[in-house]
Coordinates of C-alpha atoms in Angstrom, one line a residue:
X518 CA -0.1 0.0 -0.1
X519 CA 1.4 3.5 -0.9
X520 CA 1.9 5.9 1.8
X521 CA -0.2 9.1 2.2
X522 CA 0.9 11.5 -0.6
X523 CA 2.7 8.9 -2.3
X524 CA 0.1 9.5 -5.3
X525 CA 1.8 12.8 -6.1
X526 CA 5.1 11.1 -5.9
X527 CA 3.7 8.4 -8.4
X528 CA 2.6 11.0 -10.9
X529 CA 5.7 13.1 -10.8
X530 CA 7.7 9.8 -11.2
X531 CA 5.7 8.8 -14.0
X532 CA 6.1 12.1 -15.7
X533 CA 10.0 11.6 -15.4
X534 CA 9.8 8.1 -16.6
X535 CA 7.5 8.8 -19.6
X536 CA 9.8 11.8 -20.6
X537 CA 12.6 9.4 -20.7
X538 CA 10.8 6.7 -22.6
X539 CA 9.5 9.3 -25.3
X540 CA 12.9 10.4 -25.7
X541 CA 14.4 6.9 -26.2
X542 CA 11.3 5.7 -28.4
X543 CA 11.9 8.2 -31.2
X544 CA 11.1 6.3 -34.1
X545 CA 7.6 6.4 -35.7
X546 CA 6.4 4.6 -38.8
X547 CA 5.2 6.3 -41.8
X548 CA 3.1 4.5 -44.2
X549 CA 2.5 5.9 -47.8
X550 CA 0.7 4.6 -50.9
X551 CA 2.0 5.9 -54.1
X552 CA 0.1 5.6 -57.4
X553 CA 2.1 6.5 -60.3
X554 CA 0.7 7.3 -63.5
X555 CA 1.1 9.5 -66.6
X556 CA -0.9 12.8 -67.2
X557 CA -1.0 14.1 -70.6
X558 CA -3.1 17.2 -69.7
X559 CA -0.8 18.6 -66.9
X560 CA 1.5 20.7 -69.6
X561 CA 3.7 22.6 -67.4
X562 CA 4.6 24.8 -70.3
X563 CA 1.8 24.0 -72.7
X564 CA 3.7 21.4 -74.6
X565 CA 2.1 18.2 -75.4
X566 CA 4.2 15.6 -73.4
X567 CA 3.9 12.9 -70.9
X568 CA 4.3 13.9 -67.1
X569 CA 4.8 11.3 -64.4
X570 CA 2.7 12.1 -61.5
X571 CA 2.5 10.5 -57.9
X572 CA -1.0 10.6 -56.8
X573 CA -1.9 12.9 -59.1
X574 CA 0.7 15.3 -58.2
X575 CA 3.6 16.9 -59.9
X576 CA 6.0 17.4 -58.2
X577 CA 5.1 14.2 -56.0
X578 CA 4.0 14.5 -52.4
X579 CA 6.3 15.4 -49.4
X580 CA 8.0 12.9 -47.3
X581 CA 8.1 14.4 -43.9
X582 CA 10.0 12.5 -41.4
X583 CA 12.0 12.8 -38.1
X584 CA 15.3 11.3 -37.5
X585 CA 15.1 7.5 -37.5
X586 CA 11.6 7.2 -38.4
X587 CA 10.7 4.0 -40.4
X588 CA 9.2 4.8 -43.8
X589 CA 7.1 2.2 -45.8
X590 CA 6.1 3.3 -49.4
X591 CA 4.0 0.9 -51.4
X592 CA 4.6 2.0 -55.1
X593 CA 1.7 1.1 -57.6
X594 CA 3.2 1.3 -61.1
X595 CA 0.6 2.6 -63.6
X596 CA 3.3 3.2 -66.2
X597 CA 3.6 1.2 -69.2
X598 CA 7.2 0.1 -68.6
X599 CA 9.3 -0.9 -65.5
X600 CA 9.9 1.8 -62.5
X601 CA 12.3 2.2 -59.7
X602 CA 12.5 4.9 -57.2
X603 CA 15.5 6.2 -55.5
X604 CA 16.1 8.3 -52.4
X605 CA 18.7 11.1 -53.3
X606 CA 20.8 11.5 -50.2
X607 CA 19.3 9.0 -47.8
X608 CA 22.0 6.6 -46.6
X609 CA 20.0 3.7 -46.1
X610 CA 22.2 2.2 -43.4
X611 CA 23.0 -1.3 -43.9
X612 CA 20.2 -1.9 -46.6
X613 CA 21.4 -1.0 -50.0
X614 CA 18.4 -3.5 -51.1
X615 CA 16.0 -0.5 -50.7
X616 CA 18.2 1.8 -52.9
X617 CA 16.1 1.8 -55.7
X618 CA 18.6 1.8 -58.7
X619 CA 19.4 -0.9 -61.2
X620 CA 22.2 -2.4 -59.6
X621 CA 20.4 -2.9 -56.4
X622 CA 16.6 -3.6 -57.4
X623 CA 14.8 -5.7 -59.9
X624 CA 12.3 -3.2 -61.3
X625 CA 8.6 -2.6 -60.6
X626 CA 6.7 -4.0 -63.4
X627 CA 3.7 -2.3 -65.1
X628 CA 0.6 -3.0 -63.5
X629 CA 2.2 -4.3 -60.1
X630 CA 3.3 -2.9 -57.0
X631 CA 6.3 -3.0 -54.4
X632 CA 6.7 -1.7 -50.9
X633 CA 10.0 0.2 -50.0
X634 CA 10.9 0.0 -46.3
X635 CA 13.8 2.0 -44.9
X636 CA 14.9 4.0 -41.9
X637 CA 16.0 7.6 -41.8
X638 CA 18.9 6.5 -39.6
X639 CA 20.9 9.3 -38.3
X640 CA 20.1 12.1 -40.7
X641 CA 18.2 15.2 -40.8
X642 CA 18.2 17.7 -43.5
X643 CA 16.9 18.6 -47.0
X644 CA 16.7 15.8 -49.8
X645 CA 14.5 14.5 -52.8
X646 CA 13.4 11.4 -54.5
X647 CA 13.2 10.5 -58.1
X648 CA 12.4 7.6 -60.6
X649 CA 16.0 6.0 -61.3
X650 CA 15.6 4.0 -64.7
X651 CA 14.4 4.6 -68.3
X652 CA 15.1 8.3 -68.5
X653 CA 11.8 8.9 -66.2
X654 CA 13.4 11.7 -64.1
X655 CA 13.2 14.0 -67.4
X656 CA 9.2 13.3 -67.1
X657 CA 8.7 14.2 -63.7
X658 CA 8.2 11.8 -60.7
X659 CA 10.3 13.6 -58.3
X660 CA 9.5 15.0 -54.9
X661 CA 10.9 16.5 -51.7
X662 CA 11.9 14.7 -48.5
X663 CA 12.3 16.4 -45.1
X664 CA 14.0 14.9 -42.2
X665 CA 13.4 16.8 -39.0
X666 CA 15.5 16.9 -35.8
X667 CA 14.1 15.1 -33.0
X668 CA 12.8 17.3 -30.3
X669 CA 15.8 16.7 -28.0
X670 CA 18.2 18.2 -30.4
X671 CA 18.7 21.8 -30.9
X672 CA 18.6 23.5 -34.2
X673 CA 21.2 26.3 -35.0
X674 CA 18.8 28.9 -36.1
X675 CA 15.4 30.3 -34.8
X676 CA 12.4 28.4 -35.6
X677 CA 11.1 30.0 -38.9
X678 CA 7.4 31.1 -39.4
X679 CA 7.2 28.5 -42.2
X680 CA 9.4 26.1 -44.3
X681 CA 8.9 25.7 -48.2
X682 CA 10.1 23.0 -50.5
X683 CA 11.6 24.3 -54.1
X684 CA 12.2 21.6 -56.4
X685 CA 13.9 23.4 -59.3
X686 CA 15.2 22.0 -62.5
X687 CA 15.7 22.1 -66.2
X688 CA 12.7 20.8 -68.5
X689 CA 12.2 19.5 -72.1
X690 CA 9.8 20.5 -74.8
X691 CA 9.4 16.9 -75.6
X692 CA 8.3 13.8 -73.4
X693 CA 11.1 11.7 -71.9
X694 CA 10.3 8.6 -74.0
X695 CA 11.0 11.0 -77.0
X696 CA 14.3 12.2 -75.7
X697 CA 15.3 8.7 -74.7
X698 CA 14.8 7.4 -77.9
X699 CA 17.2 9.9 -79.6
X700 CA 19.9 9.5 -77.2
X701 CA 22.0 6.6 -78.7
X702 CA 25.2 8.6 -78.7
X703 CA 26.9 11.5 -76.7
X704 CA 26.6 13.6 -80.0
X705 CA 22.7 13.1 -79.8
X706 CA 22.6 15.2 -76.8
X707 CA 19.3 17.4 -76.5
X708 CA 19.4 20.6 -74.5
X709 CA 16.5 21.4 -72.1
X710 CA 14.2 24.4 -73.1
X711 CA 13.0 25.6 -69.7
X712 CA 13.6 25.9 -66.1
X713 CA 10.6 25.0 -63.7
X714 CA 10.2 25.7 -60.2
X715 CA 8.0 23.3 -58.2
X716 CA 6.8 21.9 -61.6
X717 CA 5.6 25.3 -62.9
X718 CA 6.8 27.5 -65.9
X719 CA 8.4 31.1 -65.3
X720 CA 6.3 33.9 -64.1
X721 CA 5.1 36.5 -67.2
X722 CA 5.3 33.6 -69.8
X723 CA 2.4 33.1 -72.1
X724 CA 3.3 29.5 -72.4
X725 CA 3.2 29.0 -68.6
X726 CA 0.1 27.3 -67.2
X727 CA 1.0 28.6 -63.9
X728 CA 3.9 30.0 -61.7
X729 CA 5.0 29.2 -58.3
X730 CA 4.2 31.8 -55.3
X731 CA 5.8 31.7 -51.9
X732 CA 3.6 33.7 -49.3
X733 CA 5.4 35.6 -46.5
X734 CA 4.6 38.0 -44.0
X735 CA 6.4 41.1 -43.3
X736 CA 9.1 40.8 -40.5
X737 CA 9.0 36.9 -40.2
X738 CA 11.7 34.4 -41.3
X739 CA 11.3 31.3 -43.5
X740 CA 13.1 28.3 -44.3
X741 CA 13.6 27.3 -48.1
X742 CA 14.7 24.2 -49.1
X743 CA 16.1 24.2 -52.6
X744 CA 16.8 21.0 -54.5
X745 CA 18.2 20.9 -58.2
X746 CA 15.9 18.0 -59.5
X747 CA 16.9 18.8 -63.0
X748 CA 18.9 16.6 -65.7
X749 CA 21.6 18.8 -67.0
X750 CA 21.7 22.5 -65.7
X751 CA 23.3 24.0 -62.6
X752 CA 21.4 27.0 -61.5
X753 CA 22.0 30.2 -59.6
X754 CA 19.2 31.1 -57.1
X755 CA 18.4 34.5 -56.0
X756 CA 15.5 36.6 -54.8
X757 CA 14.9 40.2 -55.7
X758 CA 16.2 42.7 -53.0
X759 CA 16.6 39.8 -50.5
X760 CA 19.4 38.0 -49.1
X761 CA 19.7 34.6 -47.8
X762 CA 21.6 32.8 -45.0
X763 CA 22.8 29.6 -45.9
X764 CA 22.3 26.9 -43.1
X765 CA 22.1 23.2 -44.1
X766 CA 23.2 21.1 -47.3
X767 CA 22.1 17.6 -47.5
X768 CA 22.0 16.6 -44.0
X769 CA 24.8 19.0 -42.9
X770 CA 24.7 22.2 -40.9
X771 CA 27.0 24.7 -42.3
X772 CA 28.9 27.8 -41.1
X773 CA 26.1 30.3 -41.7
X774 CA 27.0 32.7 -44.5
X775 CA 24.9 35.5 -46.0
X776 CA 24.7 35.4 -49.7
X777 CA 23.0 37.3 -52.5
X778 CA 22.9 34.3 -54.7
X779 CA 23.6 30.6 -54.5
X780 CA 24.9 28.2 -57.0
X781 CA 23.0 24.8 -56.7
X782 CA 24.2 21.7 -59.2
X783 CA 22.3 18.9 -60.3
X784 CA 21.2 16.7 -57.7
X785 CA 22.3 19.1 -54.8
X786 CA 20.1 20.4 -52.0
X787 CA 20.5 23.3 -49.7
X788 CA 18.3 25.0 -46.7
X789 CA 18.3 28.9 -46.6
X790 CA 16.9 31.2 -44.2
X791 CA 15.2 34.3 -45.7
X792 CA 13.9 37.3 -43.7
X793 CA 10.9 39.3 -45.1
X794 CA 12.5 42.8 -44.5
X795 CA 11.2 44.8 -47.4
X796 CA 8.0 46.8 -47.9
X797 CA 4.9 44.8 -48.8
X798 CA 5.4 44.1 -52.4
X799 CA 5.9 41.2 -54.6
X800 CA 9.5 40.0 -55.7
X801 CA 10.9 37.8 -58.3
X802 CA 12.5 34.3 -57.1
X803 CA 14.8 33.5 -60.1
X804 CA 16.9 30.4 -61.0
X805 CA 19.2 31.1 -64.0
X806 CA 21.3 28.3 -65.8
X807 CA 25.1 28.1 -65.4
X808 CA 27.2 27.8 -68.4
X809 CA 24.2 28.9 -70.7
X810 CA 23.5 31.9 -72.7
X811 CA 19.9 32.7 -71.5
X812 CA 19.2 35.5 -74.0
X813 CA 15.4 34.5 -73.6
X814 CA 14.8 35.2 -70.1
X815 CA 10.9 34.0 -70.3
X816 CA 12.0 30.3 -70.9
X817 CA 15.5 29.5 -69.8
X818 CA 15.4 31.2 -66.5
X819 CA 13.1 30.1 -63.8
X820 CA 10.9 32.5 -62.3
X821 CA 8.7 32.6 -59.3
X822 CA 7.1 35.3 -56.9
X823 CA 7.8 35.9 -53.2
X824 CA 4.3 37.7 -52.4
X825 CA 4.3 39.7 -49.1
X826 CA 0.7 39.4 -47.3
X827 CA -0.5 42.8 -47.8
X828 CA 1.1 43.5 -51.0
X829 CA -1.1 44.9 -53.9
X830 CA 2.3 45.4 -56.1
X831 CA 3.2 43.0 -58.7
X832 CA 7.0 42.1 -59.0
X833 CA 8.3 44.5 -61.5
X834 CA 11.5 45.8 -63.2
X835 CA 14.1 44.0 -64.7
X836 CA 14.6 40.3 -63.6
X837 CA 17.7 40.3 -61.3
X838 CA 21.1 39.4 -62.9
X839 CA 23.4 37.3 -61.0
X840 CA 26.8 36.5 -61.6
X841 CA 28.0 35.8 -65.0
X842 CA 26.9 32.1 -65.7
X843 CA 30.4 31.5 -67.2
X844 CA 32.4 33.0 -64.2
X845 CA 33.7 29.6 -62.8
X846 CA 35.7 31.5 -60.5
X847 CA 32.7 32.8 -58.5
X848 CA 31.4 29.1 -58.4
X849 CA 34.5 27.6 -57.2
X850 CA 35.1 30.4 -54.4
X851 CA 31.5 29.8 -53.1
X852 CA 32.1 26.3 -53.1
X853 CA 35.0 26.6 -51.1
X854 CA 33.5 29.0 -48.6
X855 CA 30.8 26.5 -47.7
X856 CA 32.3 24.9 -44.4
X857 CA 30.9 22.3 -41.8
X858 CA 29.5 23.9 -38.6
X859 CA 31.9 22.0 -36.0
X860 CA 30.1 22.9 -33.0
X861 CA 26.5 22.1 -33.7
X862 CA 24.7 18.8 -33.3
X863 CA 22.2 17.5 -36.1
X864 CA 21.0 13.9 -36.0
X865 CA 22.9 13.4 -32.7
X866 CA 23.6 15.6 -29.7
X867 CA 27.4 15.2 -30.3
X868 CA 29.0 18.1 -32.2
X869 CA 29.2 17.8 -35.9
X870 CA 32.8 18.4 -35.3
X871 CA 33.3 15.0 -33.3
X872 CA 33.5 13.2 -36.8
X873 CA 36.2 15.0 -38.4
X874 CA 38.5 13.8 -41.2
X875 CA 41.8 16.1 -39.7
X876 CA 44.0 13.0 -38.8
X877 CA 42.4 9.9 -40.7
X878 CA 44.5 7.7 -42.3
X879 CA 43.6 6.9 -46.0
X880 CA 43.4 3.3 -46.8
X881 CA 42.9 3.4 -50.4
X882 CA 41.9 5.7 -53.1
X883 CA 40.1 6.0 -56.5
X884 CA 40.8 8.2 -59.2
X885 CA 37.8 8.3 -61.7
X886 CA 38.3 10.2 -65.0
X887 CA 35.1 11.1 -66.6
X888 CA 35.3 11.4 -70.2
X889 CA 33.8 9.9 -73.6
X890 CA 35.0 7.4 -75.7
X891 CA 33.8 5.6 -79.1
X892 CA 32.5 2.0 -78.5
X893 CA 31.3 0.0 -81.5
X894 CA 31.0 3.2 -83.6
X895 CA 28.9 4.9 -80.9
X896 CA 30.2 7.7 -78.4
X897 CA 29.5 7.0 -74.7
X898 CA 30.2 8.6 -71.5
X899 CA 33.0 6.8 -69.7
X900 CA 34.6 6.4 -66.1
X901 CA 38.2 5.4 -66.8
X902 CA 37.3 4.7 -70.2
X903 CA 34.6 2.2 -69.0
X904 CA 31.0 2.8 -70.2
X905 CA 28.7 1.0 -67.8
X906 CA 26.8 -1.8 -69.1
X907 CA 23.6 -2.5 -67.2
X908 CA 23.1 -6.2 -66.7
X909 CA 19.8 -7.9 -66.7
X910 CA 20.5 -9.3 -63.3
X911 CA 20.7 -6.7 -60.3
X912 CA 24.5 -6.8 -59.0
X913 CA 23.0 -7.1 -55.4
X914 CA 21.1 -10.1 -56.5
X915 CA 24.0 -11.7 -58.1
X916 CA 26.6 -10.7 -55.4
X917 CA 24.2 -12.2 -52.5
X918 CA 23.3 -15.6 -54.6
X919 CA 26.4 -16.2 -56.3
X920 CA 29.1 -13.8 -55.4
X921 CA 28.4 -12.2 -58.7
X922 CA 29.3 -15.0 -60.8
X923 CA 28.2 -14.8 -64.3
X924 CA 26.7 -11.1 -63.9
X925 CA 30.0 -9.2 -62.8
X926 CA 33.6 -9.5 -61.9
X927 CA 34.9 -7.6 -59.1
X928 CA 37.6 -5.2 -59.7
X929 CA 37.8 -6.2 -63.5
X930 CA 38.6 -2.5 -64.3
X931 CA 41.2 -0.3 -62.7
X932 CA 39.9 2.2 -60.0
X933 CA 43.0 4.4 -60.6
X934 CA 44.0 4.5 -64.1
X935 CA 41.9 4.4 -67.5
X936 CA 41.9 1.6 -69.9
X937 CA 44.0 2.2 -73.1
X938 CA 40.6 1.7 -75.2
X939 CA 37.1 2.7 -74.3
X940 CA 35.1 -0.4 -73.6
X941 CA 31.5 -1.4 -72.2
X942 CA 31.4 -3.3 -69.1
X943 CA 30.0 -3.9 -65.7
X944 CA 32.1 -1.7 -63.5
X945 CA 32.0 -2.9 -60.0
X946 CA 34.8 -1.3 -57.6
X947 CA 35.5 -3.1 -54.1
X948 CA 36.0 -0.8 -51.2
X949 CA 37.6 -1.9 -47.8
X950 CA 35.1 -2.1 -45.1
X951 CA 35.6 0.5 -42.2
X952 CA 38.4 1.9 -44.2
X953 CA 39.0 5.7 -45.2
X954 CA 38.6 6.0 -48.9
X955 CA 40.0 9.1 -51.2
X956 CA 37.9 9.6 -54.5
X957 CA 39.4 12.0 -57.0
X958 CA 36.7 12.8 -59.5
X959 CA 38.2 14.5 -62.7
X960 CA 36.1 16.1 -65.6
X961 CA 37.2 16.2 -69.0
X962 CA 34.1 18.1 -70.2
X963 CA 33.5 21.6 -70.9
X964 CA 30.3 21.6 -68.7
X965 CA 29.8 21.4 -65.1
X966 CA 29.6 17.8 -63.9
X967 CA 28.1 16.4 -60.5
X968 CA 28.7 13.1 -58.7
X969 CA 26.6 11.3 -56.2
X970 CA 27.3 8.1 -54.0
X971 CA 24.4 6.4 -52.7
X972 CA 24.6 5.0 -49.1
X973 CA 26.9 7.8 -47.8
X974 CA 27.8 11.1 -47.2
X975 CA 31.1 12.2 -48.1
X976 CA 33.7 15.1 -46.8
X977 CA 34.3 17.4 -49.8
X978 CA 37.9 18.2 -49.1
X979 CA 39.0 19.7 -52.3
X980 CA 38.3 21.4 -55.5
X981 CA 40.7 22.2 -58.3
X982 CA 41.6 23.4 -62.0
X983 CA 43.4 21.5 -64.4
X984 CA 45.2 18.1 -63.5
X985 CA 44.9 16.4 -60.3
X986 CA 48.2 15.3 -59.0
X987 CA 49.4 13.8 -55.7
X988 CA 50.7 17.1 -54.6
X989 CA 47.3 18.6 -54.9
X990 CA 46.7 17.0 -51.6
X991 CA 48.4 20.0 -50.2
X992 CA 45.6 22.0 -50.9
X993 CA 42.9 19.9 -49.4
X994 CA 40.7 21.5 -46.5
X995 CA 40.9 18.8 -43.7
X996 CA 39.8 21.2 -40.9
X997 CA 36.1 21.7 -41.6
X998 CA 35.0 20.1 -45.1
X999 CA 31.1 20.0 -45.6
X1000 CA 29.7 16.5 -45.5
X1001 CA 27.2 15.7 -48.1
X1002 CA 26.3 13.3 -50.9
X1003 CA 26.5 15.4 -54.3
X1004 CA 29.6 17.2 -55.4
X1005 CA 30.0 19.4 -58.5
X1006 CA 33.0 19.1 -60.7
X1007 CA 34.0 21.9 -62.5
X1008 CA 35.2 21.9 -66.1
X1009 CA 38.3 20.6 -66.9
X1010 CA 38.7 20.4 -63.1
X1011 CA 38.7 17.9 -60.2
X1012 CA 37.1 17.2 -56.8
X1013 CA 38.1 15.2 -54.1
X1014 CA 36.0 13.6 -51.4
X1015 CA 36.8 11.3 -48.4
X1016 CA 34.6 8.5 -47.4
X1017 CA 34.4 6.2 -44.2
X1018 CA 33.2 3.1 -45.7
X1019 CA 31.2 1.9 -42.9
X1020 CA 27.9 1.0 -44.7
X1021 CA 28.1 -2.5 -46.3
X1022 CA 26.5 -3.0 -49.5
X1023 CA 26.4 -2.5 -53.1
X1024 CA 26.1 1.5 -53.9
X1025 CA 25.8 3.2 -56.9
X1026 CA 28.5 5.9 -57.5
X1027 CA 27.1 8.2 -60.8
X1028 CA 27.1 11.3 -62.4
X1029 CA 24.0 13.1 -61.6
X1030 CA 23.5 14.5 -65.2
X1031 CA 21.0 12.4 -66.5
X1032 CA 22.3 11.9 -70.0
X1033 CA 25.9 11.3 -68.7
X1034 CA 24.6 8.6 -66.3
X1035 CA 22.0 7.1 -68.9
X1036 CA 24.9 6.8 -71.6
X1037 CA 27.5 5.0 -69.1
X1038 CA 29.0 7.4 -66.5
X1039 CA 28.6 5.4 -63.5
X1040 CA 30.0 2.5 -61.4
X1041 CA 29.1 0.5 -58.5
X1042 CA 31.4 0.3 -55.1
X1043 CA 31.0 -2.9 -53.2
X1044 CA 31.7 -2.5 -49.5
X1045 CA 31.5 -6.0 -47.7
X1046 CA 32.1 -6.8 -44.1
X1047 CA 32.9 -10.6 -43.8
X1048 CA 32.6 -10.7 -40.0
X1049 CA 28.9 -11.6 -38.9
X1050 CA 29.6 -9.9 -35.4
X1051 CA 29.3 -7.0 -35.3
X1052 CA 26.0 -7.2 -37.6
X1053 CA 26.6 -6.9 -41.5
X1054 CA 24.0 -5.6 -43.8
X1055 CA 20.5 -6.5 -43.4
X1056 CA 19.1 -9.6 -45.0
X1057 CA 17.2 -9.7 -48.1
X1058 CA 13.4 -8.2 -47.6
X1059 CA 10.7 -10.7 -47.3
X1060 CA 9.0 -9.2 -50.5
X1061 CA 12.6 -9.4 -52.6
X1062 CA 11.8 -9.2 -56.3
X1063 CA 13.8 -11.7 -58.5
X1064 CA 14.5 -11.1 -62.2
X1065 CA 17.4 -11.7 -64.8
X1066 CA 18.9 -15.1 -64.1
X1067 CA 17.2 -15.5 -60.6
X1068 CA 13.6 -15.9 -61.9
X1069 CA 10.9 -16.9 -59.0
X1070 CA 10.4 -20.5 -59.2
X1071 CA 6.5 -20.0 -59.9
X1072 CA 4.9 -16.9 -61.0
X1073 CA 3.6 -14.9 -57.9
X1074 CA 0.0 -13.9 -57.8
X1075 CA -1.1 -10.8 -59.4
X1076 CA -1.1 -8.0 -56.8
X1077 CA -4.2 -6.2 -56.5
X1078 CA -4.3 -2.6 -57.8
X1079 CA -7.4 -1.8 -56.1
X1080 CA -7.4 1.5 -54.3
X1081 CA -5.9 1.0 -50.9
X1082 CA -8.4 1.1 -47.8
X1083 CA -9.2 4.7 -46.3
X1084 CA -6.5 5.7 -43.9
X1085 CA -7.2 6.0 -40.2
X1086 CA -7.6 9.5 -38.8
X1087 CA -4.2 11.3 -39.0
X1088 CA -3.2 8.4 -41.2
X1089 CA -0.8 8.2 -43.9
X1090 CA -2.7 10.2 -46.6
X1091 CA -1.6 13.4 -44.4
X1092 CA 2.0 11.9 -44.1
X1093 CA 1.3 12.2 -40.1
X1094 CA 3.3 9.9 -38.0
X1095 CA 1.8 6.5 -36.7
X1096 CA 2.6 5.9 -33.0
X1097 CA 6.2 4.1 -32.6
X1098 CA 6.3 0.4 -32.7
X1099 CA 6.5 0.3 -29.0
X1100 CA 2.9 0.3 -27.5
X1101 CA 2.1 3.5 -25.6
X1102 CA -0.1 1.4 -23.3
X1103 CA 2.7 -1.0 -22.5
X1104 CA 4.9 1.8 -21.7
X1105 CA 2.4 3.2 -19.4
X1106 CA 2.3 -0.2 -17.6
X1107 CA 5.8 -0.5 -17.3
X1108 CA 6.2 3.2 -16.0
X1109 CA 3.6 2.7 -13.5
X1110 CA 5.3 -0.6 -12.1
X1111 CA 8.7 1.1 -11.9
X1112 CA 7.2 4.1 -10.0
X1113 CA 5.6 2.0 -7.6
X1114 CA 8.7 -0.2 -7.0
X1115 CA 10.6 2.9 -6.6
X1116 CA 8.3 4.5 -4.1
X1117 CA 8.1 1.4 -2.0
X1118 CA 11.7 1.5 -1.6
X1119 CA 11.9 4.9 -0.1

């Protein structure tokens, strides 16, 4: 029997313990149903083309999660060809089975469905998803991902009044199928014709069906999450009469710097803080392509509107002009100025600087030259003179069932030097588990290239012009290099990154420029841990798809494509969080029992 007054003690004890349990049980399960289809009537720029939508939306729906949440996305493929989604920058800890690229997953066949299951493990920040095969990205199907901080982790800037996702990218006048059919060689390259902001054409253009508007209130601050979801062009982002404070890039908080404009390269994401500190009016939001002569400002330049709540004055005057699009030194200097914030926490309370590269020992290095080569009479993009040849069987399946036998040969091509002659091949490079890897990315092109490594963030330690040499290492920034998953490589230059290879799996290393990727500028990095203790990569999922040389023993039953049942209140249709897997009633029972025991001992 509890002593008099112990009820108050019980309540106080329960509050303390419940707070502790809530802090520990931080992961929630998010369930989403995506119906992917083609919309012929959307016409972002009044051109007849096929636009890929998700649940009727272009861009697709927001994935709004918190660090360590578990995400379950059931994808219904309503296209007339196979489909895969990849999660740009989501690290998929120990789980490349869910990566959604041709080397890891069998595609989702037309008229069927498949469920992705992955965790936002130890991540925060701004990311996006997109379809990864068949040149689908040029037709849409992309959408934003936010990973919010857990409540116990402080954010290094005041809470904004609102957050906006800005998915910005180049766009073609033709459908993705038409562009794809014309891309047999490098020489068949087709340039985009537009820059869209959130799937909408530029403001003040007669061919734009609509334009994007961001609503603000004077005196308040806003967080803009900016992603380059395009296929070819880097862009410079700016807002008329407003400055931005850069705060985050692809899961890393950066030293806050004030900017008039920001270069964003293909596949990259940034978060900036903007204060609505001008008079009530409308202002231009501008995304202008790099390395492009944009003489027609109504098509090649993306234009949206920043609208003040009490504004009656439309945006007017000339569209703001940013830096010279061919001024590479501006871009290089800005890239070098983006540094990791060493003092703040992110997904964890530890300062980011706890995980630094100042004194690491490099165990191996890759030196990868991106160029073009002629193979069987066709010009292809290559890495070390190897143009990637996609096998019918995903590498991940072949590696799991037969160590790659009959599908790929590990390290068949050099990771440091180029083949004498250009060849097509299945380029799979090994990397030592839990070692530090240096990757030097070299660019022979006259355009800006952009490289991404699935499964990891890497430390961007250096940029350079001209030829990379071993002595170039003396120019590296090893004190506070930013950690991110996509790095630009400037024309006729190089970029260097460090990677700690602690995430076993089969991971795609590719150009983010879609034409380059489609025509062979990619490889896979196999990180293997032979020790079962500690745990290796996750086993294959229960719903593993088989294809290529590993066909299912019997045809699976046809999945139902009937509409999903209505979601529960506050359910997945609103992307709200479901309760953590740990039962709240069970937590309450355990909490009460512990408190009675504690009080009885006093």
